[in-house]
Amino acid sequence: MYLCVSEKNFSTAQFLYNIPHYKTENVLNIYLSIIFNALIYLTMRFLPILSGPFLAIFLIIFFDLDPQNPRVTYMAAIAIWMAVWWITQAIPLAATSLLPIVFFPVFGIMDGKDVAPLYYNYIIFLFIGGFIMALAMERWNLHKRIAINVLLTVGSNPSSILFGFMLSTAFLSMWISNTATTMMMIPIALAVVSKLEASFDNENLKPFITGLFLSIAYSASLGGVATIVGTPPNLAFARIFSITFPNAPEISFAQWMFFAFPISFVFLFVVWWVIKLFYFRNLPMSKIEPDIFKKELKILGPRSYEETVVFISFITLVVLWIFRADIIFGNFIIPGWSRPFTYSNYINDGTVAVFIALILFIWPARNSKDKIMNWETASRLPWNVILLFGGGFALAQGFKDSGLSYWVGEQLAGLEAVSPVILVMIIITMLVFLTELTSNTGSAEIFLPILAAIAVQLKVNPLFFMIPATIACSFAFMIPVATPPNALIFGTNRIDIKDMARTGIWLNIAGIILITLAIIFIGQFIFGIELSEFPDWATK
């Protein structure tokens, strides 16, 4: 026992030394208890890591999904492995995304030379260009000025202040990451709360504080839905769709915005109404002095030259995105600015994003040798998210090349008797509640290739399943781990989890209904989705 007799663990050594003096049955119970606790510890620590490869090996050994094509089984095994690690977060999500680079070539699913380019494509550069613009806004505090000016404009009663916070948060998260937007809005909200706490009883203020912070979290998620660059699941959808259906028309920035922005805007009012109903009754104040926001604006000082340059660049980027391709409203067409170019079909939204980003690196800042954007700031790009995208894109291509998509579709042939409307509502419901517990990007990347296969088998336009599923991945409002904004707001210690849960459950249900109605009525107009017709591009 001399190995255990350091001063730190002397009591443990003494305990082990005295074990032989106990009765035999007591000694046995003690040893069994130690072994049992050790097994529990090891299981809890390593089960998430081991469960992924264990399930993959189990599937390969005991199942042969397609005797004529063993790659189907291998691909299913890798997909299950990635799904388990993404859901349990056994290792970092970005690290899990690297599995296809190793195992696709090993199991003959894809050549390693073909897998690698999937991790960098035009969607990745759309994300990079858009994020560089967001970082430029943050660097020169343009995002704060926008938010504070909105709050000064909307009014000073509690309902107006609530709507101002929601509008500011949603607008910014259309272009900046949901996480960054939430982190920027929290200090402004805390300033308002601190001012009120100095004048009113904390207990009476609690409902207002709870509603205000919940509104920030929910608005950040809703704003991200509105644009293709607003949140990672949207970008994941765009690339997975193009991989699975290479002959399909491109989903442009404008198309997505025309469809998703109305959903985001309408639901913003739903959230505003629900929070008012739950938390804004019998408030101790009828008005909030705007001095709080004026003070924040004064701290920012006058608008700088750099802010003006970033603002003009931002507006230019949005206009170029919206009007790049032709915008079609029935028989009326607004020609896109790219049409005069000889190779107009070569220009995509990623091209535009990188072009504006390069201008920011070139344009000089005033009274400084620096430029509007420098690499020190740009290095804050979330490279882990880029790898996560790449893993999802590789997974989608593997589904297609291995034949697993076709096999999944065959197994679900029995669903032909079920109405597509019922199916889409089931899909939305499943993903809304699944995303409460898992990464929203991981959920999108796991299920979108499967939904594409189901749509082809059922002869339903794949967009009818894939678009609402993508949006559903951002409609998780019940618990802190569901989305980064939820987690950040919960981390302020200003809300209780029971308040988030009881508010979020009603918003989840409302979201399921709204997304279903949107894809049925607006989807037909924006994306040309006809339930009675199966597009030619889905069969090629």
Coordinates of C-alpha atoms in Angstrom, one line a residue:
M1 CA 0.0 0.0 0.0
Y2 CA 3.0 2.3 0.0
L3 CA 2.0 3.7 -3.4
C4 CA -0.9 5.5 -1.7
V5 CA 0.7 7.1 1.3
S6 CA 1.4 10.6 0.2
E7 CA 0.2 13.3 2.6
K8 CA -2.6 14.1 0.2
N9 CA -4.2 10.7 0.2
F10 CA -3.1 9.4 3.6
S11 CA -6.7 8.7 4.7
T12 CA -7.3 6.6 1.6
A13 CA -4.2 4.5 2.3
Q14 CA -5.2 4.1 5.9
F15 CA -8.7 3.0 4.8
L16 CA -7.3 0.4 2.4
Y17 CA -4.8 -0.9 5.0
N18 CA -7.7 -1.5 7.5
I19 CA -9.8 -3.4 5.0
P20 CA -8.5 -6.9 6.0
H21 CA -9.6 -6.3 9.6
Y22 CA -13.3 -5.9 8.5
K23 CA -15.6 -8.9 8.2
T24 CA -15.3 -10.8 5.0
E25 CA -18.7 -9.8 3.7
N26 CA -18.0 -6.1 4.4
V27 CA -14.7 -6.3 2.5
L28 CA -16.4 -7.9 -0.5
N29 CA -19.1 -5.2 -0.5
I30 CA -16.5 -2.5 -0.4
Y31 CA -14.5 -3.9 -3.3
L32 CA -17.7 -4.4 -5.3
S33 CA -18.7 -0.9 -4.6
I34 CA -15.3 0.5 -5.7
I35 CA -15.4 -1.6 -8.9
F36 CA -19.1 -0.6 -9.6
N37 CA -18.4 3.1 -9.2
A38 CA -15.2 2.8 -11.4
L39 CA -17.3 1.1 -14.1
I40 CA -20.0 3.8 -14.0
Y41 CA -17.3 6.5 -14.2
L42 CA -15.6 4.9 -17.2
T43 CA -18.9 4.2 -18.9
M44 CA -20.1 7.8 -18.5
R45 CA -16.8 9.2 -19.7
F46 CA -16.2 7.0 -22.7
L47 CA -19.6 5.8 -23.7
P48 CA -20.4 8.8 -26.0
I49 CA -17.0 8.3 -27.8
L50 CA -17.2 4.5 -28.0
S51 CA -20.9 4.3 -29.0
G52 CA -20.3 5.9 -32.4
P53 CA -17.7 3.4 -33.8
F54 CA -19.4 0.5 -31.9
L55 CA -22.7 1.1 -33.7
A56 CA -20.9 1.5 -37.0
I57 CA -19.0 -1.8 -36.6
F58 CA -22.2 -3.6 -35.4
L59 CA -24.0 -2.5 -38.5
I60 CA -21.2 -3.6 -40.9
I61 CA -20.9 -7.0 -39.2
F62 CA -24.6 -8.0 -38.7
F63 CA -26.4 -6.2 -41.6
D64 CA -26.0 -6.1 -45.3
L65 CA -28.4 -3.4 -46.5
D66 CA -27.7 -4.1 -50.2
P67 CA -26.0 -7.3 -51.1
Q68 CA -25.3 -6.0 -54.6
N69 CA -23.6 -2.8 -53.3
P70 CA -21.7 -3.1 -49.9
R71 CA -21.0 0.6 -50.1
V72 CA -24.5 1.3 -49.0
T73 CA -23.9 -0.5 -45.6
Y74 CA -20.5 1.2 -45.2
M75 CA -22.0 4.7 -45.9
A76 CA -24.9 4.0 -43.4
A77 CA -22.3 3.0 -40.8
I78 CA -20.3 6.2 -41.2
A79 CA -23.4 8.3 -41.2
I80 CA -24.6 6.7 -37.9
W81 CA -21.1 7.2 -36.4
M82 CA -21.2 10.9 -37.3
A83 CA -24.8 11.3 -36.1
V84 CA -24.0 9.8 -32.7
W85 CA -20.9 12.0 -32.2
W86 CA -22.7 15.1 -33.4
I87 CA -25.7 14.5 -31.2
T88 CA -23.7 13.6 -28.0
Q89 CA -20.9 16.0 -28.9
A90 CA -18.5 13.3 -27.7
I91 CA -15.7 15.2 -29.5
P92 CA -15.9 18.7 -31.0
L93 CA -18.4 19.0 -33.8
A94 CA -15.8 20.2 -36.2
A95 CA -13.5 17.1 -35.5
T96 CA -16.4 14.8 -36.2
S97 CA -16.8 16.5 -39.5
L98 CA -13.4 15.2 -40.6
L99 CA -14.5 11.5 -40.5
P100 CA -15.4 11.4 -44.2
I101 CA -11.8 12.4 -45.2
V102 CA -10.5 9.3 -43.6
F103 CA -13.3 6.7 -44.0
F104 CA -14.8 7.5 -47.4
P105 CA -11.6 6.5 -49.2
V106 CA -11.0 3.5 -46.8
F107 CA -14.4 2.0 -47.6
G108 CA -14.4 2.9 -51.3
I109 CA -17.2 5.4 -51.1
M110 CA -15.3 8.3 -52.6
D111 CA -11.8 9.0 -53.8
G112 CA -9.9 11.2 -51.2
K113 CA -9.2 13.7 -54.0
D114 CA -12.9 14.1 -54.5
V115 CA -13.8 14.4 -50.8
A116 CA -11.4 17.2 -50.0
P117 CA -12.9 19.9 -52.3
L118 CA -16.3 19.4 -50.7
Y119 CA -14.9 21.2 -47.6
Y120 CA -14.3 24.4 -49.6
N121 CA -16.9 25.6 -52.2
Y122 CA -18.9 28.7 -53.0
I123 CA -21.2 28.3 -50.0
I124 CA -18.1 28.3 -47.7
F125 CA -16.9 31.5 -49.4
L126 CA -20.4 33.0 -49.1
F127 CA -20.1 32.4 -45.4
I128 CA -16.6 33.7 -45.2
G129 CA -17.4 36.9 -47.1
G130 CA -20.5 37.6 -45.1
F131 CA -18.7 37.0 -41.8
I132 CA -15.9 39.3 -42.7
M133 CA -18.6 42.0 -43.3
A134 CA -20.0 41.2 -39.9
L135 CA -16.6 41.4 -38.3
A136 CA -16.1 44.8 -39.9
M137 CA -19.3 46.1 -38.4
E138 CA -18.3 44.8 -35.0
R139 CA -14.8 46.3 -35.3
W140 CA -16.1 49.9 -35.9
N141 CA -19.2 49.5 -33.6
L142 CA -21.6 50.0 -36.5
H143 CA -23.9 47.2 -35.1
K144 CA -24.2 49.0 -31.7
R145 CA -25.1 52.3 -33.4
I146 CA -27.8 50.6 -35.4
A147 CA -29.3 48.9 -32.4
I148 CA -29.3 52.0 -30.1
N149 CA -30.8 54.2 -32.8
V150 CA -33.6 51.7 -33.3
L151 CA -34.3 51.6 -29.6
L152 CA -34.4 55.4 -29.5
T153 CA -36.9 55.5 -32.4
V154 CA -39.5 53.0 -31.2
G155 CA -40.7 54.8 -28.1
S156 CA -40.3 54.6 -24.3
N157 CA -43.1 52.4 -23.0
P158 CA -42.2 48.8 -22.0
S159 CA -44.0 47.2 -25.0
S160 CA -42.2 49.6 -27.5
I161 CA -38.8 49.0 -25.8
L162 CA -39.4 45.2 -26.0
F163 CA -40.2 45.5 -29.7
G164 CA -37.2 47.8 -30.2
F165 CA -34.9 45.1 -28.7
M166 CA -36.5 42.4 -30.8
L167 CA -36.3 44.4 -34.0
S168 CA -32.7 45.4 -33.5
T169 CA -31.6 41.8 -32.6
A170 CA -33.5 40.2 -35.5
F171 CA -32.1 42.7 -38.1
L172 CA -28.5 42.3 -36.9
S173 CA -28.7 38.5 -36.8
M174 CA -29.8 38.5 -40.5
W175 CA -26.2 39.5 -41.3
I176 CA -24.2 38.8 -38.1
S177 CA -24.0 35.5 -36.4
N178 CA -26.8 34.8 -33.9
T179 CA -24.2 34.3 -31.1
A180 CA -22.4 37.6 -31.8
T181 CA -25.7 39.5 -32.0
T182 CA -26.9 38.1 -28.7
M183 CA -23.6 39.0 -27.0
M184 CA -23.8 42.5 -28.3
M185 CA -27.4 43.1 -27.1
I186 CA -26.9 41.7 -23.6
P187 CA -24.9 44.6 -22.2
I188 CA -27.5 47.1 -23.6
A189 CA -30.3 45.1 -21.9
L190 CA -28.3 44.9 -18.7
A191 CA -28.0 48.7 -18.7
V192 CA -31.7 49.1 -19.0
V193 CA -32.3 46.6 -16.2
S194 CA -29.8 48.2 -13.9
K195 CA -31.4 51.6 -14.4
L196 CA -34.9 50.2 -13.6
E197 CA -33.6 48.2 -10.6
A198 CA -32.4 51.5 -9.0
S199 CA -36.0 52.8 -9.1
F200 CA -38.3 49.8 -8.7
D201 CA -38.5 46.7 -6.5
N202 CA -36.6 43.8 -8.1
E203 CA -39.4 41.3 -7.5
N204 CA -42.0 43.4 -9.4
L205 CA -39.5 43.9 -12.2
K206 CA -38.7 40.2 -12.6
P207 CA -41.4 39.5 -15.3
F208 CA -40.2 42.4 -17.4
I209 CA -36.6 41.3 -17.1
T210 CA -37.5 37.7 -18.0
G211 CA -39.5 38.8 -21.0
L212 CA -36.8 41.2 -22.2
F213 CA -34.0 38.6 -22.1
L214 CA -36.1 35.9 -23.7
S215 CA -37.1 38.2 -26.5
I216 CA -33.4 38.8 -27.4
A217 CA -32.6 35.0 -27.6
Y218 CA -35.7 34.3 -29.7
S219 CA -35.2 37.3 -32.0
A220 CA -31.6 36.3 -32.7
S221 CA -32.8 32.9 -33.9
L222 CA -35.6 34.4 -36.0
G223 CA -33.4 37.0 -37.7
G224 CA -31.0 34.2 -38.7
V225 CA -33.8 32.4 -40.5
A226 CA -34.5 35.4 -42.8
T227 CA -31.4 35.3 -45.0
I228 CA -29.3 32.5 -46.5
V229 CA -26.3 33.8 -44.6
G230 CA -28.1 34.3 -41.3
T231 CA -27.5 30.9 -39.7
P232 CA -25.5 27.8 -40.6
P233 CA -28.4 25.5 -41.3
N234 CA -29.5 27.7 -44.2
L235 CA -26.1 27.6 -45.8
A236 CA -25.9 23.9 -45.2
F237 CA -29.2 23.4 -47.0
A238 CA -28.1 25.5 -50.1
R239 CA -25.0 23.3 -50.6
I240 CA -26.6 19.9 -49.8
F241 CA -29.4 20.7 -52.2
S242 CA -27.0 21.6 -55.0
I243 CA -24.9 18.4 -54.3
T244 CA -28.0 16.1 -54.3
F245 CA -29.7 17.8 -57.3
P246 CA -26.9 19.3 -59.5
N247 CA -29.4 20.0 -62.3
A248 CA -31.8 22.0 -60.1
P249 CA -32.0 25.8 -60.3
E250 CA -29.8 27.6 -57.8
I251 CA -31.5 28.8 -54.6
S252 CA -30.4 32.5 -54.7
F253 CA -30.1 34.9 -51.8
A254 CA -33.2 36.8 -53.1
Q255 CA -35.3 33.7 -53.4
W256 CA -34.6 32.5 -49.8
M257 CA -35.2 36.0 -48.4
F258 CA -38.5 36.4 -50.2
F259 CA -39.6 33.1 -48.7
A260 CA -38.1 33.2 -45.2
F261 CA -38.3 36.9 -44.3
P262 CA -42.1 36.9 -44.1
I263 CA -41.9 33.9 -41.8
S264 CA -39.3 35.6 -39.6
F265 CA -41.2 38.9 -39.6
V266 CA -44.6 37.4 -38.8
F267 CA -43.2 35.2 -36.1
L268 CA -41.4 38.2 -34.5
F269 CA -44.9 39.6 -33.8
V270 CA -46.0 36.3 -32.4
V271 CA -43.1 36.2 -30.0
W272 CA -43.7 39.9 -29.1
W273 CA -47.4 39.1 -28.3
V274 CA -46.7 35.9 -26.3
I275 CA -44.0 37.7 -24.2
K276 CA -46.3 40.6 -23.5
L277 CA -49.1 38.2 -22.6
F278 CA -46.9 36.2 -20.2
Y279 CA -44.7 38.8 -18.7
F280 CA -45.9 42.4 -19.2
R281 CA -49.0 42.5 -17.1
N282 CA -49.1 44.8 -14.1
L283 CA -45.7 46.2 -14.6
P284 CA -44.6 48.8 -12.0
M285 CA -43.6 51.4 -14.7
S286 CA -45.5 52.7 -17.7
K287 CA -42.5 54.4 -19.3
I288 CA -38.8 54.0 -19.5
E289 CA -36.6 57.0 -19.8
P290 CA -34.7 57.1 -23.1
D291 CA -31.6 58.6 -21.3
I292 CA -30.2 55.1 -21.0
F293 CA -29.9 54.7 -24.7
K294 CA -28.8 58.3 -25.2
K295 CA -26.0 57.7 -22.8
E296 CA -24.9 54.6 -24.7
L297 CA -25.0 56.6 -28.0
K298 CA -22.9 59.3 -26.4
I299 CA -20.3 56.7 -25.4
L300 CA -20.0 55.7 -29.0
G301 CA -19.4 59.3 -30.0
P302 CA -20.0 60.8 -33.4
R303 CA -20.3 58.5 -36.4
S304 CA -16.8 57.8 -37.7
Y305 CA -15.5 57.7 -41.3
E306 CA -14.9 54.0 -41.0
E307 CA -18.5 53.4 -39.8
T308 CA -19.7 55.2 -42.9
V309 CA -17.5 53.1 -45.2
V310 CA -18.7 49.9 -43.6
F311 CA -22.3 51.0 -43.8
I312 CA -22.1 51.8 -47.5
S313 CA -20.3 48.5 -48.1
F314 CA -23.0 46.6 -46.2
I315 CA -25.8 48.2 -48.2
T316 CA -24.0 47.5 -51.4
L317 CA -23.5 43.9 -50.5
V318 CA -27.2 43.4 -49.7
V319 CA -28.3 45.1 -52.9
L320 CA -25.8 43.0 -55.0
W321 CA -27.0 39.8 -53.3
I322 CA -30.7 40.6 -53.9
F323 CA -30.5 41.7 -57.5
R324 CA -27.7 39.4 -58.8
A325 CA -30.0 37.0 -60.6
D326 CA -33.4 37.6 -62.3
I327 CA -36.3 38.1 -59.9
I328 CA -39.4 36.5 -61.3
F329 CA -42.9 37.4 -60.1
G330 CA -45.2 35.4 -62.4
N331 CA -44.9 36.9 -65.8
F332 CA -43.0 40.0 -64.5
I333 CA -39.2 39.7 -64.4
I334 CA -36.7 42.1 -62.8
P335 CA -33.4 41.4 -64.7
G336 CA -30.4 40.7 -62.6
W337 CA -27.3 42.9 -62.8
S338 CA -25.1 39.9 -63.7
R339 CA -27.0 39.3 -66.9
P340 CA -24.8 41.5 -69.2
F341 CA -21.7 39.4 -68.2
T342 CA -20.6 36.9 -70.8
Y343 CA -20.4 34.2 -68.1
S344 CA -23.1 35.4 -65.9
N345 CA -23.9 31.9 -64.7
Y346 CA -20.4 31.7 -63.2
I347 CA -21.2 34.5 -60.8
N348 CA -22.8 33.4 -57.5
D349 CA -23.5 34.9 -54.1
G350 CA -20.1 33.7 -52.8
T351 CA -18.4 35.7 -55.6
V352 CA -20.2 38.9 -54.5
A353 CA -19.4 38.3 -50.8
V354 CA -15.7 37.8 -51.4
F355 CA -15.6 40.9 -53.7
I356 CA -16.9 43.2 -51.0
A357 CA -14.7 41.6 -48.4
L358 CA -11.6 42.3 -50.6
I359 CA -12.7 46.0 -50.9
L360 CA -12.7 46.2 -47.0
F361 CA -9.2 44.8 -46.9
I362 CA -8.1 47.4 -49.6
W363 CA -9.9 50.6 -48.4
P364 CA -7.7 52.6 -46.0
A365 CA -8.9 53.8 -42.6
R366 CA -8.7 57.5 -41.8
N367 CA -5.8 58.8 -39.7
S368 CA -4.2 55.3 -39.6
K369 CA -2.0 53.1 -41.7
D370 CA -4.5 50.3 -41.1
K371 CA -7.3 49.3 -43.5
I372 CA -11.0 49.1 -42.8
M373 CA -10.5 45.3 -42.3
N374 CA -7.3 43.7 -41.2
W375 CA -6.3 40.1 -40.8
E376 CA -6.1 40.3 -37.1
T377 CA -9.8 40.9 -37.0
A378 CA -10.6 38.4 -39.9
S379 CA -8.7 35.6 -38.0
R380 CA -11.7 35.5 -35.7
L381 CA -13.6 33.7 -38.5
P382 CA -15.2 30.5 -37.0
W383 CA -13.2 27.9 -38.8
N384 CA -14.8 25.2 -36.7
V385 CA -18.2 26.1 -38.4
I386 CA -16.5 25.9 -41.8
L387 CA -15.3 22.4 -41.0
L388 CA -18.8 21.5 -39.8
F389 CA -20.2 22.7 -43.1
G390 CA -17.7 20.6 -45.0
G391 CA -18.6 17.4 -43.0
G392 CA -22.2 17.9 -43.9
F393 CA -21.5 18.5 -47.5
A394 CA -19.3 15.3 -47.6
L395 CA -22.1 13.4 -45.9
A396 CA -24.6 14.5 -48.6
Q397 CA -22.2 13.6 -51.4
G398 CA -21.5 10.2 -49.8
F399 CA -25.3 9.5 -49.5
K400 CA -25.6 10.1 -53.3
D401 CA -22.4 8.4 -54.6
S402 CA -22.7 5.2 -52.4
G403 CA -26.4 4.6 -53.4
L404 CA -27.6 5.1 -49.8
S405 CA -30.0 7.8 -50.8
Y406 CA -31.7 5.5 -53.3
W407 CA -31.8 2.6 -50.7
V408 CA -33.4 4.9 -48.1
G409 CA -36.0 6.0 -50.6
E410 CA -36.9 2.4 -51.5
Q411 CA -37.4 1.5 -47.8
L412 CA -39.9 4.3 -47.4
A413 CA -42.1 3.5 -50.4
G414 CA -45.0 2.7 -48.1
L415 CA -45.3 6.4 -47.3
E416 CA -46.8 7.1 -50.7
A417 CA -50.2 6.7 -49.1
V418 CA -49.6 9.5 -46.6
S419 CA -50.4 13.1 -47.6
P420 CA -47.3 15.2 -48.3
V421 CA -48.8 17.9 -46.1
I422 CA -49.1 15.5 -43.1
L423 CA -45.5 14.3 -43.8
V424 CA -44.1 17.8 -43.8
M425 CA -45.8 18.7 -40.5
I426 CA -44.3 15.5 -39.0
I427 CA -40.9 16.4 -40.3
I428 CA -41.1 19.9 -38.9
T429 CA -42.3 18.7 -35.5
M430 CA -39.6 16.1 -35.3
L431 CA -36.8 18.6 -36.1
V432 CA -38.1 21.4 -33.9
F433 CA -38.0 19.2 -30.8
L434 CA -34.9 17.2 -31.8
T435 CA -33.0 20.5 -32.1
E436 CA -33.8 21.3 -28.5
L437 CA -31.2 18.7 -27.6
T438 CA -28.8 18.7 -30.6
S439 CA -26.8 21.1 -32.7
N440 CA -29.1 22.8 -35.2
T441 CA -26.4 22.6 -37.9
G442 CA -25.8 18.9 -37.1
S443 CA -29.5 18.1 -37.3
A444 CA -29.8 19.8 -40.7
E445 CA -26.8 18.0 -42.1
I446 CA -28.0 14.6 -40.9
F447 CA -31.5 14.8 -42.1
L448 CA -31.5 16.9 -45.3
P449 CA -29.9 14.1 -47.4
I450 CA -32.5 11.6 -46.0
L451 CA -35.4 14.0 -46.7
A452 CA -34.1 14.4 -50.3
A453 CA -34.2 10.6 -50.8
I454 CA -37.7 10.4 -49.3
A455 CA -39.0 13.1 -51.6
V456 CA -37.6 11.4 -54.7
Q457 CA -39.2 8.1 -53.8
L458 CA -42.5 9.7 -53.1
K459 CA -42.4 11.8 -56.2
V460 CA -42.7 15.1 -54.2
N461 CA -40.7 18.2 -55.0
P462 CA -37.7 17.9 -52.6
L463 CA -37.9 21.5 -51.7
F464 CA -41.3 20.8 -50.1
F465 CA -39.5 18.7 -47.4
M466 CA -36.0 20.2 -47.3
I467 CA -36.8 24.0 -46.9
P468 CA -39.2 23.7 -43.9
A469 CA -36.9 21.2 -42.3
T470 CA -34.0 23.7 -42.5
I471 CA -36.1 26.5 -41.0
A472 CA -37.4 24.1 -38.3
C473 CA -33.8 23.6 -37.1
S474 CA -33.7 27.2 -36.0
F475 CA -37.1 27.1 -34.2
A476 CA -36.0 25.7 -30.9
F477 CA -37.1 27.9 -28.0
M478 CA -37.6 25.7 -24.9
I479 CA -34.3 25.0 -23.2
P480 CA -30.9 26.7 -23.0
V481 CA -28.9 24.1 -24.9
A482 CA -31.2 24.3 -27.9
T483 CA -29.3 27.3 -29.5
P484 CA -26.3 29.5 -28.6
P485 CA -28.6 32.6 -28.0
N486 CA -30.7 30.6 -25.6
A487 CA -27.6 29.5 -23.7
L488 CA -26.1 33.0 -23.6
I489 CA -29.3 34.5 -22.2
F490 CA -29.6 31.8 -19.6
G491 CA -26.0 32.5 -18.7
T492 CA -27.0 36.0 -17.5
N493 CA -28.7 34.4 -14.5
R494 CA -31.7 36.7 -15.2
I495 CA -34.2 34.0 -16.2
D496 CA -35.3 30.6 -14.9
I497 CA -35.3 27.5 -17.1
K498 CA -39.0 26.9 -16.3
D499 CA -39.8 30.3 -17.8
M500 CA -37.9 29.5 -21.0
A501 CA -39.6 26.1 -21.2
R502 CA -43.2 27.3 -20.6
T503 CA -42.8 30.1 -23.1
G504 CA -40.8 28.1 -25.6
I505 CA -43.3 25.2 -25.9
W506 CA -46.0 27.5 -27.1
L507 CA -43.6 29.2 -29.6
N508 CA -42.5 25.7 -30.8
I509 CA -46.1 24.8 -31.5
A510 CA -46.8 28.1 -33.2
G511 CA -43.7 27.7 -35.3
I512 CA -44.7 24.3 -36.5
I513 CA -48.0 25.7 -37.8
L514 CA -46.5 28.8 -39.4
I515 CA -43.7 26.9 -41.2
T516 CA -46.2 24.3 -42.6
L517 CA -48.6 27.1 -43.8
A518 CA -45.7 29.0 -45.4
I519 CA -44.3 26.1 -47.4
I520 CA -47.8 25.2 -48.7
F521 CA -48.8 28.8 -49.7
I522 CA -45.7 30.9 -50.2
G523 CA -43.4 28.0 -51.3
Q524 CA -45.6 27.4 -54.4
F525 CA -45.2 31.0 -55.4
I526 CA -41.5 31.6 -54.6
F527 CA -40.0 28.2 -55.5
G528 CA -42.6 26.9 -58.0
I529 CA -43.5 24.0 -55.7
E530 CA -46.5 22.1 -57.1
L531 CA -47.5 19.0 -55.1
S532 CA -49.1 17.5 -58.2
E533 CA -45.9 17.8 -60.2
F534 CA -42.5 16.2 -59.8
P535 CA -39.7 18.4 -61.3
D536 CA -37.5 16.9 -64.0
W537 CA -34.3 18.1 -62.3
A538 CA -35.0 15.7 -59.3
T539 CA -34.7 12.6 -61.5
K540 CA -31.4 13.5 -63.3

